[in-house]
Short mmCIF file of C-alpha atoms and ligand atoms in Angstrom, two decimals:
data_model
loop_
_atom_site.label_atom_id
_atom_site.label_comp_id
_atom_site.label_asym_id
_atom_site.label_seq_id
_atom_site.Cartn_x
_atom_site.Cartn_y
_atom_site.Cartn_z
CA MET A 1 92.83 122.32 112.94
CA ASN A 2 92.45 120.03 115.94
CA TYR A 3 95.00 117.32 116.49
CA SER A 4 94.73 114.61 119.13
CA ALA A 5 97.21 114.49 122.01
CA GLN A 6 98.75 111.33 120.49
CA VAL A 7 99.34 113.06 117.14
CA MET A 8 100.98 116.03 118.87
CA GLU A 9 103.08 113.69 120.99
CA HIS A 10 104.36 111.63 118.03
CA PHE A 11 104.96 114.81 116.03
CA SER A 12 106.97 116.42 118.83
CA ASN A 13 108.79 113.26 119.84
CA PRO A 14 108.81 110.95 116.82
CA ARG A 15 109.99 107.37 117.35
CA ASN A 16 112.46 105.57 115.10
CA VAL A 17 113.70 108.53 113.06
CA GLY A 18 116.55 108.21 110.57
CA GLU A 19 118.18 105.54 108.50
CA LEU A 20 118.30 102.08 110.04
CA PRO A 21 121.73 100.44 110.18
CA GLY A 22 121.46 96.91 108.82
CA ALA A 23 118.10 97.52 107.12
CA ASN A 24 117.38 94.94 104.44
CA ALA A 25 114.26 96.59 103.05
CA VAL A 26 113.59 100.17 102.01
CA GLY A 27 110.39 101.63 100.63
CA GLU A 28 109.33 105.07 99.58
CA SER A 29 106.00 106.72 99.01
CA GLY A 30 104.98 110.20 98.05
CA ASN A 31 101.98 112.34 97.42
CA ALA A 32 102.09 114.28 94.18
CA LYS A 33 99.62 116.91 95.43
CA CYS A 34 101.43 118.05 98.57
CA GLY A 35 104.89 116.88 97.47
CA ASP A 36 105.57 115.08 100.75
CA ILE A 37 107.83 112.03 100.73
CA MET A 38 108.25 109.21 103.23
CA LYS A 39 110.97 106.60 103.35
CA MET A 40 110.65 103.47 105.46
CA TYR A 41 113.54 101.19 106.51
CA LEU A 42 112.98 97.67 107.82
CA LYS A 43 115.18 95.00 109.26
CA ILE A 44 113.51 91.67 108.60
CA GLU A 45 114.70 88.35 109.95
CA ASN A 46 112.91 85.04 109.44
CA GLY A 47 109.85 86.87 108.18
CA VAL A 48 109.60 89.09 111.27
CA ILE A 49 110.18 92.85 111.36
CA GLN A 50 112.87 93.18 114.00
CA ASP A 51 113.25 96.93 113.60
CA ALA A 52 111.81 99.80 111.60
CA SER A 53 112.65 103.44 111.06
CA PHE A 54 111.64 106.30 108.79
CA LYS A 55 112.64 109.56 107.21
CA THR A 56 109.81 111.86 106.29
CA PHE A 57 110.01 115.06 104.34
CA GLY A 58 106.50 116.15 105.06
CA CYS A 59 103.84 117.66 107.23
CA GLY A 60 103.34 117.08 110.94
CA ALA A 61 100.63 114.48 110.38
CA ALA A 62 102.94 112.58 108.01
CA ILE A 63 105.65 112.57 110.68
CA ALA A 64 103.21 111.40 113.37
CA THR A 65 101.79 108.65 111.15
CA SER A 66 105.27 107.43 110.11
CA SER A 67 106.29 107.32 113.75
CA MET A 68 103.17 105.38 114.76
CA ALA A 69 103.42 103.04 111.75
CA THR A 70 106.98 102.01 112.69
CA GLU A 71 105.83 101.34 116.25
CA LEU A 72 102.87 99.26 115.07
CA ILE A 73 104.82 97.02 112.69
CA LYS A 74 107.82 96.30 114.91
CA GLY A 75 107.73 92.68 116.03
CA LYS A 76 105.08 91.74 113.47
CA THR A 77 105.48 89.20 110.69
CA ILE A 78 105.50 90.67 107.20
CA GLU A 79 102.02 89.21 106.60
CA GLU A 80 100.70 90.96 109.73
CA ALA A 81 102.45 94.21 108.79
CA LEU A 82 100.82 94.17 105.36
CA LYS A 83 97.45 94.22 107.14
CA VAL A 84 98.28 97.39 109.09
CA SER A 85 96.09 99.81 107.20
CA ASN A 86 96.22 103.57 107.23
CA SER A 87 93.00 103.54 109.29
CA ALA A 88 94.71 101.37 111.92
CA VAL A 89 97.48 103.99 112.13
CA VAL A 90 94.91 106.81 112.36
CA GLU A 91 92.99 104.94 115.06
CA ALA A 92 96.16 104.36 117.09
CA LEU A 93 96.79 108.10 116.90
CA GLY A 94 93.34 108.93 118.21
CA GLY A 95 92.12 110.19 114.82
CA LEU A 96 93.18 112.74 112.22
CA PRO A 97 91.30 115.61 110.60
CA GLU A 98 89.67 114.55 107.32
CA SER A 99 92.02 116.72 105.27
CA LYS A 100 95.01 114.89 106.78
CA ILE A 101 93.91 111.30 106.13
CA HIS A 102 96.04 111.18 102.96
CA CYS A 103 99.14 111.62 105.15
CA SER A 104 98.39 108.29 106.84
CA VAL A 105 98.06 106.67 103.43
CA LEU A 106 101.70 107.60 102.80
CA ALA A 107 102.70 105.54 105.86
CA GLU A 108 100.76 102.47 104.75
CA LYS A 109 102.18 102.74 101.24
CA ALA A 110 105.76 103.17 102.47
CA VAL A 111 105.49 100.02 104.63
CA LYS A 112 104.05 98.08 101.68
CA ALA A 113 106.77 99.40 99.36
CA ALA A 114 109.49 98.32 101.81
CA ILE A 115 108.01 94.83 102.11
CA ALA A 116 107.74 94.59 98.31
CA ASN A 117 111.39 95.64 98.11
CA TYR A 118 112.29 92.88 100.58
CA LYS A 119 110.40 90.30 98.56
CA GLY A 120 112.25 91.48 95.48
CA ASN A 121 109.45 92.97 93.46
FE1 FES B 1 101.24 115.81 102.51
FE2 FES B 1 100.50 115.53 104.99
S1 FES B 1 100.13 117.22 103.73
S2 FES B 1 101.54 114.13 103.73
#
């Protein structure tokens, strides 16, 4: 399987790993088929994502997409972050093999779940 240099870089050196002290939103997503789980922590102030982190029990592509997703949403308003699709994450990573696209969906879903948690639903 061929991974882009960006995927390998984010897999080997993931950004924003671990629980986030002071997080006021947490979201989780999982894929029943592969059993991988992703947890996203956000610190939101005045509608803006000040900080984000993740914990992923999953494959290398899931780790790379979680890492990239946290980087992409930091500094964005929650409305902007809701528009960060899995394809935007894949594009920022220079692409993913077709069989690994579902891993990026986990990242999008985890961000959305965390924002829903923040909004209280
Ligand atoms: Fe399950 Fe990648 S194989 S998230």
